[in-house]
mmCIF file of C-alpha atoms in Angstrom:
data_model
loop_
_atom_site.group_PDB
_atom_site.id
_atom_site.type_symbol
_atom_site.label_atom_id
_atom_site.label_comp_id
_atom_site.label_asym_id
_atom_site.label_seq_id
_atom_site.Cartn_x
_atom_site.Cartn_y
_atom_site.Cartn_z
ATOM 1 C CA MET A 1 80.651 16.371 -30.368
ATOM 2 C CA MET A 2 81.853 14.480 -26.951
ATOM 3 C CA PRO A 3 84.410 16.344 -24.790
ATOM 4 C CA SER A 4 87.330 14.324 -23.633
ATOM 5 C CA LEU A 5 87.810 14.047 -19.867
ATOM 6 C CA PHE A 6 90.708 13.333 -17.265
ATOM 7 C CA VAL A 7 89.735 11.670 -14.233
ATOM 8 C CA ALA A 8 92.002 10.932 -11.061
ATOM 9 C CA HIS A 9 91.442 7.046 -10.032
ATOM 10 C CA GLY A 10 93.070 7.778 -6.622
ATOM 11 C CA ALA A 11 93.371 4.652 -4.242
ATOM 12 C CA PRO A 12 91.296 1.451 -5.121
ATOM 13 C CA LEU A 13 89.308 2.329 -2.207
ATOM 14 C CA LEU A 14 87.692 4.941 -4.132
ATOM 15 C CA ALA A 15 85.590 2.240 -5.560
ATOM 16 C CA ILE A 16 83.602 1.711 -2.465
ATOM 17 C CA GLU A 17 83.810 5.146 -0.784
ATOM 18 C CA ASN A 18 81.229 7.872 -0.621
ATOM 19 C CA ASN A 19 82.729 11.343 -0.710
ATOM 20 C CA SER A 20 82.881 14.696 -2.839
ATOM 21 C CA TYR A 21 84.655 13.148 -5.310
ATOM 22 C CA THR A 22 82.668 9.900 -6.012
ATOM 23 C CA GLN A 23 79.681 12.264 -6.014
ATOM 24 C CA ALA A 24 81.173 14.333 -8.760
ATOM 25 C CA LEU A 25 82.041 11.100 -10.749
ATOM 26 C CA GLN A 26 78.420 9.997 -10.473
ATOM 27 C CA GLN A 27 77.200 13.070 -11.936
ATOM 28 C CA LEU A 28 79.545 13.109 -14.899
ATOM 29 C CA SER A 29 77.272 11.127 -16.942
ATOM 30 C CA SER A 30 74.373 13.432 -17.084
ATOM 31 C CA GLN A 31 76.780 16.248 -17.807
ATOM 32 C CA LEU A 32 77.748 14.978 -21.293
ATOM 33 C CA PRO A 33 75.613 15.732 -24.280
ATOM 34 C CA ARG A 34 74.319 12.303 -24.810
ATOM 35 C CA ARG A 35 75.219 8.624 -23.793
ATOM 36 C CA PRO A 36 78.671 7.712 -25.395
ATOM 37 C CA ARG A 37 78.589 4.946 -28.205
ATOM 38 C CA ALA A 38 82.075 3.798 -26.377
ATOM 39 C CA ILE A 39 84.780 4.867 -23.894
ATOM 40 C CA VAL A 40 88.254 4.850 -25.292
ATOM 41 C CA MET A 41 90.151 5.016 -22.260
ATOM 42 C CA PHE A 42 93.963 5.571 -21.144
ATOM 43 C CA SER A 43 94.872 3.869 -17.904
ATOM 44 C CA ALA A 44 98.259 4.849 -15.947
ATOM 45 C CA HIS A 45 98.504 1.251 -14.821
ATOM 46 C CA TRP A 46 99.065 -0.169 -18.355
ATOM 47 C CA GLU A 47 102.304 1.158 -19.415
ATOM 48 C CA ALA A 48 103.655 0.409 -22.999
ATOM 49 C CA PHE A 49 106.526 1.416 -25.320
ATOM 50 C CA ASP A 50 104.026 1.044 -28.452
ATOM 51 C CA GLN A 51 100.764 2.505 -27.942
ATOM 52 C CA MET A 52 98.472 -0.681 -27.247
ATOM 53 C CA VAL A 53 94.821 -0.693 -27.898
ATOM 54 C CA GLY A 54 92.867 -3.445 -26.031
ATOM 55 C CA THR A 55 89.499 -5.047 -26.884
ATOM 56 C CA MET A 56 87.492 -8.074 -25.847
ATOM 57 C CA GLU A 57 84.165 -9.365 -26.186
ATOM 58 C CA THR A 58 83.967 -8.904 -22.420
ATOM 59 C CA PHE A 59 86.688 -7.573 -20.285
ATOM 60 C CA PRO A 60 87.740 -9.388 -17.053
ATOM 61 C CA THR A 61 88.382 -7.300 -14.115
ATOM 62 C CA ILE A 62 91.945 -7.043 -12.885
ATOM 63 C CA HIS A 63 92.325 -6.489 -9.252
ATOM 64 C CA ASP A 64 96.055 -5.208 -9.413
ATOM 65 C CA PHE A 65 96.643 -4.471 -5.890
ATOM 66 C CA GLY A 66 97.301 -5.805 -2.590
ATOM 67 C CA GLY A 67 96.301 -5.475 0.878
ATOM 68 C CA PHE A 68 92.632 -4.178 0.821
ATOM 69 C CA PRO A 69 89.684 -5.052 1.990
ATOM 70 C CA GLN A 70 88.030 -8.541 0.576
ATOM 71 C CA GLU A 71 85.131 -6.172 -0.641
ATOM 72 C CA LEU A 72 87.505 -4.696 -3.351
ATOM 73 C CA TYR A 73 88.322 -8.098 -4.717
ATOM 74 C CA GLU A 74 84.740 -9.192 -5.236
ATOM 75 C CA ILE A 75 83.834 -6.164 -7.432
ATOM 76 C CA GLN A 76 83.357 -7.052 -10.890
ATOM 77 C CA TYR A 77 83.037 -4.653 -13.842
ATOM 78 C CA PRO A 78 82.049 -6.777 -16.971
ATOM 79 C CA ALA A 79 82.350 -4.059 -19.757
ATOM 80 C CA LYS A 80 81.750 -5.183 -23.204
ATOM 81 C CA GLY A 81 84.629 -4.362 -25.998
ATOM 82 C CA ASP A 82 83.848 -2.509 -29.278
ATOM 83 C CA GLU A 83 85.876 -4.247 -32.061
ATOM 84 C CA ALA A 84 84.995 -1.560 -34.747
ATOM 85 C CA ILE A 85 86.159 1.475 -32.611
ATOM 86 C CA ALA A 86 89.194 -0.420 -31.390
ATOM 87 C CA GLN A 87 90.310 -0.815 -35.192
ATOM 88 C CA GLU A 88 89.268 2.680 -36.053
ATOM 89 C CA THR A 89 91.455 3.854 -32.911
ATOM 90 C CA VAL A 90 94.304 1.749 -34.611
ATOM 91 C CA GLN A 91 94.086 3.155 -38.050
ATOM 92 C CA LEU A 92 93.823 6.648 -36.586
ATOM 93 C CA LEU A 93 97.042 6.098 -34.774
ATOM 94 C CA ARG A 94 98.765 4.588 -37.871
ATOM 95 C CA ASP A 95 97.605 7.305 -39.727
ATOM 96 C CA ALA A 96 99.420 9.680 -37.489
ATOM 97 C CA GLY A 97 102.754 7.732 -37.668
ATOM 98 C CA VAL A 98 101.969 6.317 -34.123
ATOM 99 C CA PRO A 99 103.447 2.574 -33.606
ATOM 100 C CA VAL A 100 100.371 0.716 -32.237
ATOM 101 C CA GLY A 101 99.352 -2.888 -31.547
ATOM 102 C CA LEU A 102 95.947 -4.447 -30.623
ATOM 103 C CA ASN A 103 95.547 -6.361 -27.537
ATOM 104 C CA THR A 104 92.933 -9.028 -27.287
ATOM 105 C CA THR A 105 93.733 -10.670 -23.869
ATOM 106 C CA ARG A 106 94.270 -7.902 -21.055
ATOM 107 C CA GLY A 107 91.476 -7.019 -18.746
ATOM 108 C CA LEU A 108 90.468 -3.578 -17.490
ATOM 109 C CA ASP A 109 92.765 -2.742 -14.581
ATOM 110 C CA HIS A 110 91.611 -0.715 -11.541
ATOM 111 C CA GLY A 111 92.817 2.764 -13.384
ATOM 112 C CA HIS A 112 89.716 1.672 -15.671
ATOM 113 C CA TRP A 113 86.985 0.243 -13.545
ATOM 114 C CA VAL A 114 87.544 2.306 -10.229
ATOM 115 C CA VAL A 115 86.123 5.360 -11.742
ATOM 116 C CA LEU A 116 83.996 3.734 -14.390
ATOM 117 C CA ARG A 117 81.906 1.915 -11.867
ATOM 118 C CA HIS A 118 80.921 5.471 -10.454
ATOM 119 C CA ILE A 119 80.306 6.996 -14.124
ATOM 120 C CA PHE A 120 78.510 4.128 -15.437
ATOM 121 C CA PRO A 121 77.832 1.669 -12.723
ATOM 122 C CA GLN A 122 75.986 -0.653 -14.987
ATOM 123 C CA ALA A 123 78.844 -1.218 -17.099
ATOM 124 C CA ASP A 124 76.770 -0.935 -19.933
ATOM 125 C CA VAL A 125 79.004 1.323 -21.966
ATOM 126 C CA PRO A 126 81.583 -0.501 -24.261
ATOM 127 C CA VAL A 127 85.275 0.330 -23.586
ATOM 128 C CA VAL A 128 88.399 0.445 -25.629
ATOM 129 C CA ALA A 129 91.359 0.265 -23.267
ATOM 130 C CA LEU A 130 94.416 2.434 -24.089
ATOM 131 C CA SER A 131 98.067 2.036 -22.673
ATOM 132 C CA VAL A 132 100.383 4.932 -21.630
ATOM 133 C CA ASN A 133 103.970 5.522 -22.447
ATOM 134 C CA PRO A 134 105.758 8.011 -19.771
ATOM 135 C CA ASN A 135 108.964 7.723 -21.778
ATOM 136 C CA LEU A 136 107.459 10.015 -24.377
ATOM 137 C CA THR A 137 107.690 13.807 -24.371
ATOM 138 C CA VAL A 138 104.595 15.537 -23.434
ATOM 139 C CA VAL A 139 104.752 16.976 -27.183
ATOM 140 C CA GLN A 140 104.457 13.394 -28.325
ATOM 141 C CA GLN A 141 101.764 12.181 -25.671
ATOM 142 C CA TYR A 142 99.619 15.295 -26.725
ATOM 143 C CA ALA A 143 99.983 14.490 -30.406
ATOM 144 C CA ILE A 144 98.668 10.682 -29.609
ATOM 145 C CA GLY A 145 95.710 12.209 -28.052
ATOM 146 C CA LYS A 146 94.974 14.859 -31.023
ATOM 147 C CA ALA A 147 95.077 11.947 -33.266
ATOM 148 C CA LEU A 148 92.187 10.194 -31.417
ATOM 149 C CA SER A 149 90.030 13.457 -31.420
ATOM 150 C CA PRO A 150 87.885 12.605 -34.737
ATOM 151 C CA LEU A 151 86.312 9.813 -32.458
ATOM 152 C CA ARG A 152 84.654 12.544 -30.324
ATOM 153 C CA GLN A 153 82.617 13.441 -33.563
ATOM 154 C CA LYS A 154 81.257 9.876 -33.368
ATOM 155 C CA ASP A 155 80.127 10.047 -29.840
ATOM 156 C CA VAL A 156 82.915 8.371 -28.327
ATOM 157 C CA LEU A 157 84.263 9.495 -25.189
ATOM 158 C CA ILE A 158 88.044 9.715 -24.815
ATOM 159 C CA VAL A 159 89.019 9.671 -21.176
ATOM 160 C CA GLY A 160 92.499 9.749 -19.450
ATOM 161 C CA SER A 161 92.955 8.012 -16.040
ATOM 162 C CA GLY A 162 95.634 8.879 -13.635
ATOM 163 C CA GLY A 163 96.500 11.428 -10.970
ATOM 164 C CA THR A 164 97.791 14.953 -11.283
ATOM 165 C CA ILE A 165 99.478 14.400 -8.044
ATOM 166 C CA HIS A 166 100.442 10.988 -7.292
ATOM 167 C CA ASN A 167 103.659 10.488 -5.146
ATOM 168 C CA PHE A 168 103.742 8.003 -2.192
ATOM 169 C CA SER A 169 106.566 9.809 -0.630
ATOM 170 C CA TYR A 170 104.199 12.762 0.146
ATOM 171 C CA LEU A 171 101.155 10.956 1.475
ATOM 172 C CA ASN A 172 100.035 11.322 5.034
ATOM 173 C CA MET A 173 97.734 8.271 5.630
ATOM 174 C CA ARG A 174 96.505 9.920 8.870
ATOM 175 C CA GLU A 175 95.174 12.732 6.966
ATOM 176 C CA THR A 176 91.563 11.577 6.234
ATOM 177 C CA SER A 177 89.779 15.010 5.635
ATOM 178 C CA GLU A 178 90.236 16.685 2.183
ATOM 179 C CA GLY A 179 92.663 19.236 3.231
ATOM 180 C CA ALA A 180 95.894 19.592 1.365
ATOM 181 C CA PHE A 181 99.368 20.404 1.515
ATOM 182 C CA ASP A 182 100.339 24.209 0.231
ATOM 183 C CA TRP A 183 102.692 22.926 -2.035
ATOM 184 C CA ALA A 184 100.062 20.640 -3.658
ATOM 185 C CA LEU A 185 97.597 23.582 -3.977
ATOM 186 C CA GLN A 186 100.294 25.574 -5.638
ATOM 187 C CA PHE A 187 101.004 22.800 -8.385
ATOM 188 C CA GLU A 188 97.350 22.661 -9.069
ATOM 189 C CA GLU A 189 96.956 26.419 -9.380
ATOM 190 C CA TRP A 190 99.770 26.482 -11.669
ATOM 191 C CA LEU A 191 97.988 23.551 -13.756
ATOM 192 C CA GLN A 192 94.753 25.079 -13.939
ATOM 193 C CA GLN A 193 96.285 28.334 -15.189
ATOM 194 C CA THR A 194 98.340 26.441 -17.670
ATOM 195 C CA LEU A 195 95.481 24.028 -19.055
ATOM 196 C CA THR A 196 92.595 26.604 -19.063
ATOM 197 C CA GLY A 197 95.192 29.115 -20.952
ATOM 198 C CA TRP A 198 95.986 26.049 -23.295
ATOM 199 C CA LYS A 199 99.484 26.838 -22.909
ATOM 200 C CA VAL A 200 101.043 23.404 -24.307
ATOM 201 C CA ASP A 201 104.654 24.711 -24.567
ATOM 202 C CA GLU A 202 104.592 25.679 -20.872
ATOM 203 C CA LEU A 203 102.916 22.223 -20.131
ATOM 204 C CA ALA A 204 105.649 20.356 -22.015
ATOM 205 C CA ARG A 205 108.046 22.327 -19.838
ATOM 206 C CA TYR A 206 106.063 21.657 -16.392
ATOM 207 C CA ARG A 207 109.187 20.100 -14.651
ATOM 208 C CA GLU A 208 110.950 23.342 -14.727
ATOM 209 C CA LEU A 209 108.062 25.869 -14.711
ATOM 210 C CA ALA A 210 105.741 24.245 -12.224
ATOM 211 C CA PRO A 211 105.985 24.778 -8.794
ATOM 212 C CA HIS A 212 107.039 21.698 -6.694
ATOM 213 C CA ALA A 213 106.785 19.602 -9.908
ATOM 214 C CA GLU A 214 109.265 17.255 -8.191
ATOM 215 C CA LYS A 215 107.050 16.457 -5.385
ATOM 216 C CA ALA A 216 103.826 16.325 -7.594
ATOM 217 C CA VAL A 217 105.010 14.172 -10.376
ATOM 218 C CA PRO A 218 108.229 11.911 -9.240
ATOM 219 C CA VAL A 219 110.789 11.705 -12.255
ATOM 220 C CA TYR A 220 110.556 7.890 -12.297
ATOM 221 C CA GLY A 221 106.609 7.903 -11.728
ATOM 222 C CA SER A 222 105.016 10.176 -14.042
ATOM 223 C CA GLU A 223 102.643 7.328 -15.617
ATOM 224 C CA HIS A 224 99.818 9.022 -13.521
ATOM 225 C CA PHE A 225 100.238 12.472 -14.924
ATOM 226 C CA VAL A 226 100.499 11.642 -18.740
ATOM 227 C CA PRO A 227 96.705 10.500 -19.145
ATOM 228 C CA LEU A 228 96.047 14.237 -18.566
ATOM 229 C CA VAL A 229 98.080 15.040 -21.592
ATOM 230 C CA TYR A 230 96.464 12.253 -23.795
ATOM 231 C CA ALA A 231 92.887 13.713 -22.842
ATOM 232 C CA MET A 232 93.858 17.334 -23.632
ATOM 233 C CA GLY A 233 95.469 16.407 -26.866
ATOM 234 C CA ALA A 234 92.155 14.954 -28.000
ATOM 235 C CA ALA A 235 90.412 18.220 -27.858
ATOM 236 C CA ASP A 236 93.165 20.257 -29.667
ATOM 237 C CA ASP A 237 90.626 21.347 -32.275
ATOM 238 C CA GLU A 238 88.599 23.082 -29.597
ATOM 239 C CA ARG A 239 91.314 24.027 -27.255
ATOM 240 C CA ALA A 240 89.038 24.874 -24.442
ATOM 241 C CA ALA A 241 89.765 23.280 -20.433
ATOM 242 C CA GLN A 242 87.360 23.070 -17.396
ATOM 243 C CA ARG A 243 88.196 22.072 -14.115
ATOM 244 C CA LEU A 244 85.022 20.326 -12.822
ATOM 245 C CA HIS A 245 86.182 19.046 -9.495
ATOM 246 C CA MET A 246 89.206 19.022 -7.320
ATOM 247 C CA SER A 247 89.505 17.572 -3.697
ATOM 248 C CA PHE A 248 92.539 15.621 -1.905
ATOM 249 C CA ARG A 249 93.126 12.655 0.166
ATOM 250 C CA TYR A 250 96.189 11.966 2.249
ATOM 251 C CA GLY A 251 97.134 15.781 2.064
ATOM 252 C CA SER A 252 98.311 15.320 -1.607
ATOM 253 C CA LEU A 253 96.433 12.634 -3.491
ATOM 254 C CA SER A 254 94.640 14.968 -5.862
ATOM 255 C CA HIS A 255 91.184 13.900 -7.056
ATOM 256 C CA THR A 256 90.527 16.187 -10.018
ATOM 257 C CA ILE A 257 88.183 15.964 -13.201
ATOM 258 C CA TRP A 258 89.000 17.818 -16.257
ATOM 259 C CA GLN A 259 86.874 18.414 -19.113
ATOM 260 C CA PHE A 260 88.485 19.294 -22.435
ATOM 261 C CA GLY A 261 86.225 20.735 -25.393
ATOM 262 C CA HIS A 262 82.927 21.760 -25.182
ATOM 263 C CA ALA A 263 79.964 19.215 -24.387
ATOM 264 C CA GLU A 264 77.570 19.822 -27.389
#
């Protein structure tokens, strides 16, 4: 049984940085029970009303950002797709009553490849790309993840890529250490207690219950938070959560890794 994971993709510069977080990402593959057959991955940077499932023979690399060093735009992550797993993903979602579509033209955005190049640097594990819908409720997002949990029994690694705290209004770009604002630490502590206690009802009310939720997850920018919910739902059958890493950039941009379910 594969666990499911949530990983923060931070700023695009993370792709070429060497710090405690990139080192933690690089150790992830060795912590899995075995090499995944494929990776089914939700990216915060692919938003759609219906749940989209993406597959291609080889994914092109999308450089969906501007104003960064040329080195970033030269990075390629030519992961293969997996048509069989993509079709099974579509069927599981349909069986759960989730509106779903298959996409065969969209490449991997930086929410996918920035972290994947640290976890599987050879791009030798097939990928199935999934969209997110921040307009759904937490309960609905959780249900989508839950619908995909049977894939974990087939050595498929389900990953949500986003950020538990992601708000440009509260970034201090002069802060280059891994220190964090007190409010950011308080939000992450609440999240840890809620996830490890598997309190889905409280998570569904995070906007009213979590301290400083309005700063951590802006009302019109929750797309980075929702991949966490999909990844959690994918381990509903085990209901075990562990935060494997937490660090920060710019005072509030959180770099967290969550494992849901047991690695067996």
